Short mmCIF file of C-alpha atoms and ligand atoms in Angstrom, two decimals:
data_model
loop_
_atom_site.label_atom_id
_atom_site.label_comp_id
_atom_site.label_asym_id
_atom_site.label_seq_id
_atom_site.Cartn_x
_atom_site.Cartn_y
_atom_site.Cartn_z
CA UNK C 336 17.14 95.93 27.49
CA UNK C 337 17.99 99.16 25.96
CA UNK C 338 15.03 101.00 24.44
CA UNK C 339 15.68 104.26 22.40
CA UNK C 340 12.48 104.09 21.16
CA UNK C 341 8.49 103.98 22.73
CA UNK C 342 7.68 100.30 22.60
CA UNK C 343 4.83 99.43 20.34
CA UNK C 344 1.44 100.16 21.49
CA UNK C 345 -2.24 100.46 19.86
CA UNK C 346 -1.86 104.44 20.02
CA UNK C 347 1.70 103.71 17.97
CA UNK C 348 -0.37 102.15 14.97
CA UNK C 349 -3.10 104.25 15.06
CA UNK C 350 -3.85 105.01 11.70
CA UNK C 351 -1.90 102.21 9.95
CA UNK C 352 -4.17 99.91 8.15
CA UNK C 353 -3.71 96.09 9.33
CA UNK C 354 -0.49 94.96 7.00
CA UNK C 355 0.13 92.10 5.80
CA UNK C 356 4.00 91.33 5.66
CA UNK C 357 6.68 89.45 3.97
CA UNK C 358 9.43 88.87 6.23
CA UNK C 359 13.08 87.20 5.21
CA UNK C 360 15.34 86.26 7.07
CA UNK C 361 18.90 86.77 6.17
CA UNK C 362 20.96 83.22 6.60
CA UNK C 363 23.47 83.07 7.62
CA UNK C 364 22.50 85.59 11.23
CA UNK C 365 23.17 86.02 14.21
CA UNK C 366 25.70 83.80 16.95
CA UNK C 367 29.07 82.94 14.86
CA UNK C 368 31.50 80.22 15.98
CA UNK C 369 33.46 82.59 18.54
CA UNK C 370 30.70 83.63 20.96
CA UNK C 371 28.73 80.07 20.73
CA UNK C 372 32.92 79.30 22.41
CA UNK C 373 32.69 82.62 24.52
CA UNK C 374 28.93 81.81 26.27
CA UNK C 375 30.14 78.01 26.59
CA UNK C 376 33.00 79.01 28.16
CA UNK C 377 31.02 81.39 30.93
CA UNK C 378 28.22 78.36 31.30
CA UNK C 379 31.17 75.73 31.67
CA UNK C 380 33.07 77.62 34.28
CA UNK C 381 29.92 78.34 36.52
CA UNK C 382 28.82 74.58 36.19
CA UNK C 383 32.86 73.61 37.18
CA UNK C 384 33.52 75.98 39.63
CA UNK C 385 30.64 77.51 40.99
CA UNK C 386 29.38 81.12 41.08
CA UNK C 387 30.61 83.76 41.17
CA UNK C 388 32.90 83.94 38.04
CA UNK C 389 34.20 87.01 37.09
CA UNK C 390 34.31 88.26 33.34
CA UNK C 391 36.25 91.28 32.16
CA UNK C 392 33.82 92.95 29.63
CA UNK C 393 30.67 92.11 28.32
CA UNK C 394 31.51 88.23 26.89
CA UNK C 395 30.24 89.62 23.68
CA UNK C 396 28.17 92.79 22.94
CA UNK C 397 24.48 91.73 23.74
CA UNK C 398 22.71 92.75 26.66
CA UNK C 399 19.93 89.90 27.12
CA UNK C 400 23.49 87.53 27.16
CA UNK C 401 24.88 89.20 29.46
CA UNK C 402 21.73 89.83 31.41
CA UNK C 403 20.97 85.80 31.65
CA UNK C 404 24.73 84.94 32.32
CA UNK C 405 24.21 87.82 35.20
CA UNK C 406 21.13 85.55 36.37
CA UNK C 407 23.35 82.46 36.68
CA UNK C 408 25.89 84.50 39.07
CA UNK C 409 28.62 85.86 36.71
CA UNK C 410 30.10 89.31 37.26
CA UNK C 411 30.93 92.04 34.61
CA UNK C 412 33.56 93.97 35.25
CA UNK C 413 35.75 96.80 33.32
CA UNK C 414 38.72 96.26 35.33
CA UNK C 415 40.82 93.43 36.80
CA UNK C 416 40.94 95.15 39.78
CA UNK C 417 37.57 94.54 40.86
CA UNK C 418 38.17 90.65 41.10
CA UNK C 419 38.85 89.30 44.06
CA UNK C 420 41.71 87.26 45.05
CA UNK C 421 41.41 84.10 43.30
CA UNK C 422 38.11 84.24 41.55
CA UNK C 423 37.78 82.50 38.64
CA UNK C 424 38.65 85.43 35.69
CA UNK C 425 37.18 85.29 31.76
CA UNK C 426 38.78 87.27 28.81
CA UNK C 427 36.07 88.10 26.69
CA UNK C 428 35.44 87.21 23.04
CA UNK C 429 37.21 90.43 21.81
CA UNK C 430 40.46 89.66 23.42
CA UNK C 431 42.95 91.58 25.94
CA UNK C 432 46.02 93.81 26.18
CA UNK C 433 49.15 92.25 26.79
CA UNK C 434 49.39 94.01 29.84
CA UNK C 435 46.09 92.63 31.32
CA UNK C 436 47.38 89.27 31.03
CA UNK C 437 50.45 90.51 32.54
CA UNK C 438 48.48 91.72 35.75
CA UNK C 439 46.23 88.46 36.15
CA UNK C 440 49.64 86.92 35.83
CA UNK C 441 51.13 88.88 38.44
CA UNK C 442 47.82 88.54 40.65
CA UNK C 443 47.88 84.97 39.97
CA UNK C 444 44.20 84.36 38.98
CA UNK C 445 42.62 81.52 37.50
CA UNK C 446 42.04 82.65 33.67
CA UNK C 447 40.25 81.52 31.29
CA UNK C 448 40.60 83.45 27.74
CA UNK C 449 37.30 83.39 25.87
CA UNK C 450 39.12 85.11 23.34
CA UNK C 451 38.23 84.39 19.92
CA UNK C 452 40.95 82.63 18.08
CA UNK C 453 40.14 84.68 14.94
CA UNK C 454 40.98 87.33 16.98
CA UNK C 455 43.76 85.51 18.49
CA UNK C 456 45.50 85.48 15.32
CA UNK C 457 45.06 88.43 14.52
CA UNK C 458 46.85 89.32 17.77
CA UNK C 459 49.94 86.67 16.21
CA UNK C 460 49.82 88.28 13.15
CA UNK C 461 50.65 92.13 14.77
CA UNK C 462 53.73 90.57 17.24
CA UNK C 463 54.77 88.62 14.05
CA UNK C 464 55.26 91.84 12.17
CA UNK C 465 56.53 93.97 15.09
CA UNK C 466 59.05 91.03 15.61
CA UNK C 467 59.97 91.91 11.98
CA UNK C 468 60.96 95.09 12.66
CA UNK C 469 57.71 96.33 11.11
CA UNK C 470 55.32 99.36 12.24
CA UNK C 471 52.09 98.08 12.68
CA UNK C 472 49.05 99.79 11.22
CA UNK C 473 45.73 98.40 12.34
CA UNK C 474 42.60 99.46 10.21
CA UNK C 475 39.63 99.36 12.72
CA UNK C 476 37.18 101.61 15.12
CA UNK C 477 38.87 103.54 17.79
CA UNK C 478 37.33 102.57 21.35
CA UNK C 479 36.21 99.40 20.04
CA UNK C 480 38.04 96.56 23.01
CA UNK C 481 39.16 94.10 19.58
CA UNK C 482 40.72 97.46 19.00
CA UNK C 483 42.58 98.02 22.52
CA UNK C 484 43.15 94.65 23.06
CA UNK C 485 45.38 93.95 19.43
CA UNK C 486 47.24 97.64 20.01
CA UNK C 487 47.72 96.18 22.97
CA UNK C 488 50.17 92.95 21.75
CA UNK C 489 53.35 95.30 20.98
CA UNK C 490 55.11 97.58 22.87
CA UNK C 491 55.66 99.62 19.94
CA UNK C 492 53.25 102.84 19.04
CA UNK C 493 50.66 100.79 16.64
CA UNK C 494 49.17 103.02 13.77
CA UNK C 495 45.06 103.20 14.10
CA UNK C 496 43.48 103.93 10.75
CA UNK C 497 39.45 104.02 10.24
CA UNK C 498 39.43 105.87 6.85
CA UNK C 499 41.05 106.45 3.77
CA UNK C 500 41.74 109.77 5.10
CA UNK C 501 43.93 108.58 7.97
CA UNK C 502 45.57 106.81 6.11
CA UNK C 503 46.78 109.97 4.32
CA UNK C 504 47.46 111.94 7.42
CA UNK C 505 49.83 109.00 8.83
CA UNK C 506 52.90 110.36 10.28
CA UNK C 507 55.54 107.89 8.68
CA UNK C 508 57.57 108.48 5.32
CA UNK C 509 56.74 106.38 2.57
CA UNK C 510 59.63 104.00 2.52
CA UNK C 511 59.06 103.02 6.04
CA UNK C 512 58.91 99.31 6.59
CA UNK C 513 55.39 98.90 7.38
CA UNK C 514 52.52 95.79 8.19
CA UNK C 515 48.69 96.34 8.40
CA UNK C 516 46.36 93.74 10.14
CA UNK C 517 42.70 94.33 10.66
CA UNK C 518 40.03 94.21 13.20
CA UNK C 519 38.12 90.76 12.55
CA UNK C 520 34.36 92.85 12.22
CA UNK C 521 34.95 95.30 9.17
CA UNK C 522 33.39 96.32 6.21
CA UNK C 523 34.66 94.49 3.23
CA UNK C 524 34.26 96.73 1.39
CA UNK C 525 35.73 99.99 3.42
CA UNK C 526 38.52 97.74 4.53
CA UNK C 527 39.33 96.69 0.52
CA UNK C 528 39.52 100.56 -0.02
CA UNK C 529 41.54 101.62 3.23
CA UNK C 530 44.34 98.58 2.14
CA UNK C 531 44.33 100.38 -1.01
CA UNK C 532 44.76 103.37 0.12
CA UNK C 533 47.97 101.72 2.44
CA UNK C 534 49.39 100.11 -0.74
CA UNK C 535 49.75 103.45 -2.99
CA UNK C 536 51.04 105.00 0.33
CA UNK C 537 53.52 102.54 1.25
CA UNK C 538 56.33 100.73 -0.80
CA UNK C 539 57.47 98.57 1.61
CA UNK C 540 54.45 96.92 3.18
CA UNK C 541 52.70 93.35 3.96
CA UNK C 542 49.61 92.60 5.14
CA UNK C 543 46.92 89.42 5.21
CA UNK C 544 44.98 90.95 2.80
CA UNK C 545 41.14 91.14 4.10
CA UNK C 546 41.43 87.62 5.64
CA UNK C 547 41.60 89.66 8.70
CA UNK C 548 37.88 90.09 8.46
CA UNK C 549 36.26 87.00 10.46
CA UNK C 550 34.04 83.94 8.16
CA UNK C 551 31.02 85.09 10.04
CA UNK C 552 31.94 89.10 9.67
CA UNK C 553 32.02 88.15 5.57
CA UNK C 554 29.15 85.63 5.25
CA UNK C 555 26.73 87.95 7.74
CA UNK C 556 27.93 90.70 5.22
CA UNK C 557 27.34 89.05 1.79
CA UNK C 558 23.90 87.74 3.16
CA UNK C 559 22.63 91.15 4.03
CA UNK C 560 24.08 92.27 0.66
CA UNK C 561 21.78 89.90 -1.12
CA UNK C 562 18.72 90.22 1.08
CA UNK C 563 18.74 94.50 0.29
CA UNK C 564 17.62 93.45 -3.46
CA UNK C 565 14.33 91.49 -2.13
CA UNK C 566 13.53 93.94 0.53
CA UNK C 567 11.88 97.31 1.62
CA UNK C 568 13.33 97.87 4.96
CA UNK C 569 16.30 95.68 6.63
CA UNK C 570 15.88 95.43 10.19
CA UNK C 571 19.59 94.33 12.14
CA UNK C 572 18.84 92.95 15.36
CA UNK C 573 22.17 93.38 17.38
CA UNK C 574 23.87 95.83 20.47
CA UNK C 575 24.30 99.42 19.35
CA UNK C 576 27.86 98.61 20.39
CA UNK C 577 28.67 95.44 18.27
CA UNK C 578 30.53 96.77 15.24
CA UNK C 579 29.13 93.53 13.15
CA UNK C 580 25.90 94.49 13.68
CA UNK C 581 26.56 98.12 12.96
CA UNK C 582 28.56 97.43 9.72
CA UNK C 583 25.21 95.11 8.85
CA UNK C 584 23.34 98.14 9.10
CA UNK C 585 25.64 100.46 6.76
CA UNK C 586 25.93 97.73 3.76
CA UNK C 587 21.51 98.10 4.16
CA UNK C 588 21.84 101.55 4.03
CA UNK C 589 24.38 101.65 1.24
CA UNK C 590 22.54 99.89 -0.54
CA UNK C 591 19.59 102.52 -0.67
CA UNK C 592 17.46 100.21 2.07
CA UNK C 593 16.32 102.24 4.94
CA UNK C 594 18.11 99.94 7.74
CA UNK C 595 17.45 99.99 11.30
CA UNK C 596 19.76 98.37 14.53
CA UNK C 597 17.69 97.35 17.11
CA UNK C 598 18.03 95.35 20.73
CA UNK C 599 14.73 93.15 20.55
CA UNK C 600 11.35 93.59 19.53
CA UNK C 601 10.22 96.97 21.55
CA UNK C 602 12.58 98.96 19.64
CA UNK C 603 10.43 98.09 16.59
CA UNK C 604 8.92 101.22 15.62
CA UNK C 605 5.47 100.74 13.33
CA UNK C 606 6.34 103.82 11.24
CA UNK C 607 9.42 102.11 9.82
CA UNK C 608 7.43 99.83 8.01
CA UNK C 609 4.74 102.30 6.45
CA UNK C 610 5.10 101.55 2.82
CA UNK C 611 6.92 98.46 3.10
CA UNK C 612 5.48 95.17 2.35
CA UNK C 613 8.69 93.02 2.75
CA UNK C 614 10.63 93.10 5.47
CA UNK C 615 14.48 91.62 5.38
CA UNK C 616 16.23 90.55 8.88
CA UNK C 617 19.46 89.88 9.84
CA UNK C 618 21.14 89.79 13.48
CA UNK C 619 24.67 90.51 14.27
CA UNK C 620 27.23 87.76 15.51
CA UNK C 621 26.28 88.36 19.06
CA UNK C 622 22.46 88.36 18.94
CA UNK C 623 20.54 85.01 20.12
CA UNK C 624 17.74 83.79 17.44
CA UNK C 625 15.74 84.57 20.13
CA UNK C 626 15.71 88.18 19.58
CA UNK C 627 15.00 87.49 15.96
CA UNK C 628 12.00 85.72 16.77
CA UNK C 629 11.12 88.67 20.01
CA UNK C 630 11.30 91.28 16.62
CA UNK C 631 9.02 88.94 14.59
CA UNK C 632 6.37 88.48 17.23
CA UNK C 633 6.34 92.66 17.27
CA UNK C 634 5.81 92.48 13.25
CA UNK C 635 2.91 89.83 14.28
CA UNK C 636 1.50 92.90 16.38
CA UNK C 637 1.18 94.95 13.61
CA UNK C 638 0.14 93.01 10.50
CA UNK C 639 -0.17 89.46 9.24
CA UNK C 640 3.46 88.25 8.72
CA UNK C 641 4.64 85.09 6.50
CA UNK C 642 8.46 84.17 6.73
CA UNK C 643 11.03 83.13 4.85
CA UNK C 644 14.33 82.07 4.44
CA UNK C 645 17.11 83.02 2.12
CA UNK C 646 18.82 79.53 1.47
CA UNK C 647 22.54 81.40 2.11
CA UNK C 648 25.62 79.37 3.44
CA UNK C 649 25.70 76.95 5.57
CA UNK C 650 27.91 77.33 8.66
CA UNK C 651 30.09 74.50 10.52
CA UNK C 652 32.90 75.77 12.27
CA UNK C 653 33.44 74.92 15.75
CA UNK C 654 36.07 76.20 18.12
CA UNK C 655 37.83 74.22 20.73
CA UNK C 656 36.89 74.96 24.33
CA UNK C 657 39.79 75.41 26.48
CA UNK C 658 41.24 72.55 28.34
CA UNK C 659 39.94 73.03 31.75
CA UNK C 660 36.59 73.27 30.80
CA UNK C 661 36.63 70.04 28.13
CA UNK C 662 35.47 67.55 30.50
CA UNK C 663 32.54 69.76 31.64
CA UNK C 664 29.08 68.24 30.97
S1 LIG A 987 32.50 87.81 14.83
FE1 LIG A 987 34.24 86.63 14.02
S2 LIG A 987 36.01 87.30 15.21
FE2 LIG A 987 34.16 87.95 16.33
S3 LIG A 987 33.75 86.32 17.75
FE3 LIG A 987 32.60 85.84 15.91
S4 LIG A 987 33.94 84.51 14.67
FE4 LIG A 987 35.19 85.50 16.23
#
């Protein structure tokens, strides 16, 4: 797992009296609907057709996932061109370019899309518009594959915008015909202001709103919000490359928390906590519960720790699994 910092040790607490610790956990945390579907999907097509399967990206942006999928003989790859003839081919959770279902199409391999369906519409949404005779502007994180993969639906040049600022220095006049859509993992808040921003710049523009922004991105977001006000140091257990978990950090942070995104346990580092006597967690969409309880268990090293809950909202959406996998035990 990746480790930025020294794992904790005896000489890492010297000094720091034996604590005793509030922890609470933010609820609702970590897996969301889409990657529960994504990991299913992996597990269902090993079970049905037998190692190796091949998966384009990380299935979702967590490491120990990907490292125990790994374990049961499914490949990560960047590129569709390291897949062999006919091997069984997963889209991850953040969804594809047009053009890389184009070439599986062309090679003719077995796909199945683990693509969320949240992001799936989203993907609707921008072909929708472009159909319309719309230019597309899509507020999210440059890089990010949810990013590549929904600029990737048109053939027309999409609009990226990550600030308020961009949205300023876009290149279009302001009577342009014009449609926004989202990345599903956003800030509420920075997305409500960037929209804003789009509406005063635009007269002739439609958009969905912040319902781009994913059930789990919101509820994930709203939990943390509440847990900053009972807490002394927020603690988001997620990738450094999941944007959830990043944005989980930020609302911490904005809130005047010290906030800190870390893989498991061992990035725990004792002099976070000096001062603190409760301690809030959260994990991003991607991270297993596991990791929550690998952090906890590090807190246990240093201090007495009693948990808690925050009561929060309760989650029940389920995705449906595609077809070929349905009758998969
Ligand atoms: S975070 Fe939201 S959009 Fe992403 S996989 Fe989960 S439910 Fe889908």
């Amino acid at each position: 797992m990746p480790n930025d910092h020294a794992p904790l040790s005896d000489s890492s607490l010297n000094g720091a009296e034996a604590k005793r610790l509030k922890v609470i956990l933010s609820q609702p945390r970590g897996f969301c609907a889409g990657v529960v579907r994504a990991i299913e999907i992996v597990e269902r097509a090993l079970r049905k057709y037998g190692p190796p399967v091949y998966v384009r990206h990380e299935i979702v942006h967590n490491r120990h996932v990907v490292e125990r999928l790994k374990a049961k003989g499914a490949h990560f790859v960047e590129n569709l061109d390291d897949i062999p003839e006919g091997a069984v081919t997963i889209f991850s959770a953040h969804g594809v370019p047009r053009a890389v279902v184009d070439e599986a199409v062309a090679r003719d391999l077995p796909v199945l899309d683990a693509t969320c369906p949240l992001v799936t519409k989203v993907h609707n949404e921008a072909r929708r518009y472009v159909a319309r005779g719309r230019t597309l502007i899509l507020i999210g994180h440059a890089g990010h594959p949810e990013v590549e993969g929904t600029m990737g639906q048109v053939t027309d040049p999409v609009h990226l915008v990550q600030t308020e600022t961009d949205v300023e220095l876009l290149d279009l006049p302001s009577d342009a015909p014009v449609a926004y859509v989202t990345q599903t993992t956003l800030s509420i808040d920075d997305t409500r202001g960037i929209i804003a921003a789009l509406q005063r710049r635009f007269s002739d523009i439609v958009g969905p709103d912040t319902r781009d922004i994913c059930y789990a991105t919101q509820n994930r977001q709203t939990a943390v919000r509440e847990l900053s006000t009972l807490v002394d140091v927020i603690l988001v257990v997620g990738a450094k490359n999941s944007s959830n978990s990043n944005r989980l950090r930020e609302i911490g942070e904005e809130a005047g928390i010290p906030a800190y995104l870390i893989a498991d346990g061992s990035e725990l580092d004792a002099r976070w906590l000096s001062g603190a006597a409760t301690v809030g967690i959260t994990a991003g969409a991607s991270a297993p519960e596991v990791l929550v309880e690998d952090v906890i268990a590090a807190l246990r090293r240093i201090g007495s720790v009693e948990v808690s809950t925050l009561p929060g909202r309760e989650e029940n959406l389920e995705f449906r699994l595609p077809t070929a996998l349905a009758d998969v035990g």
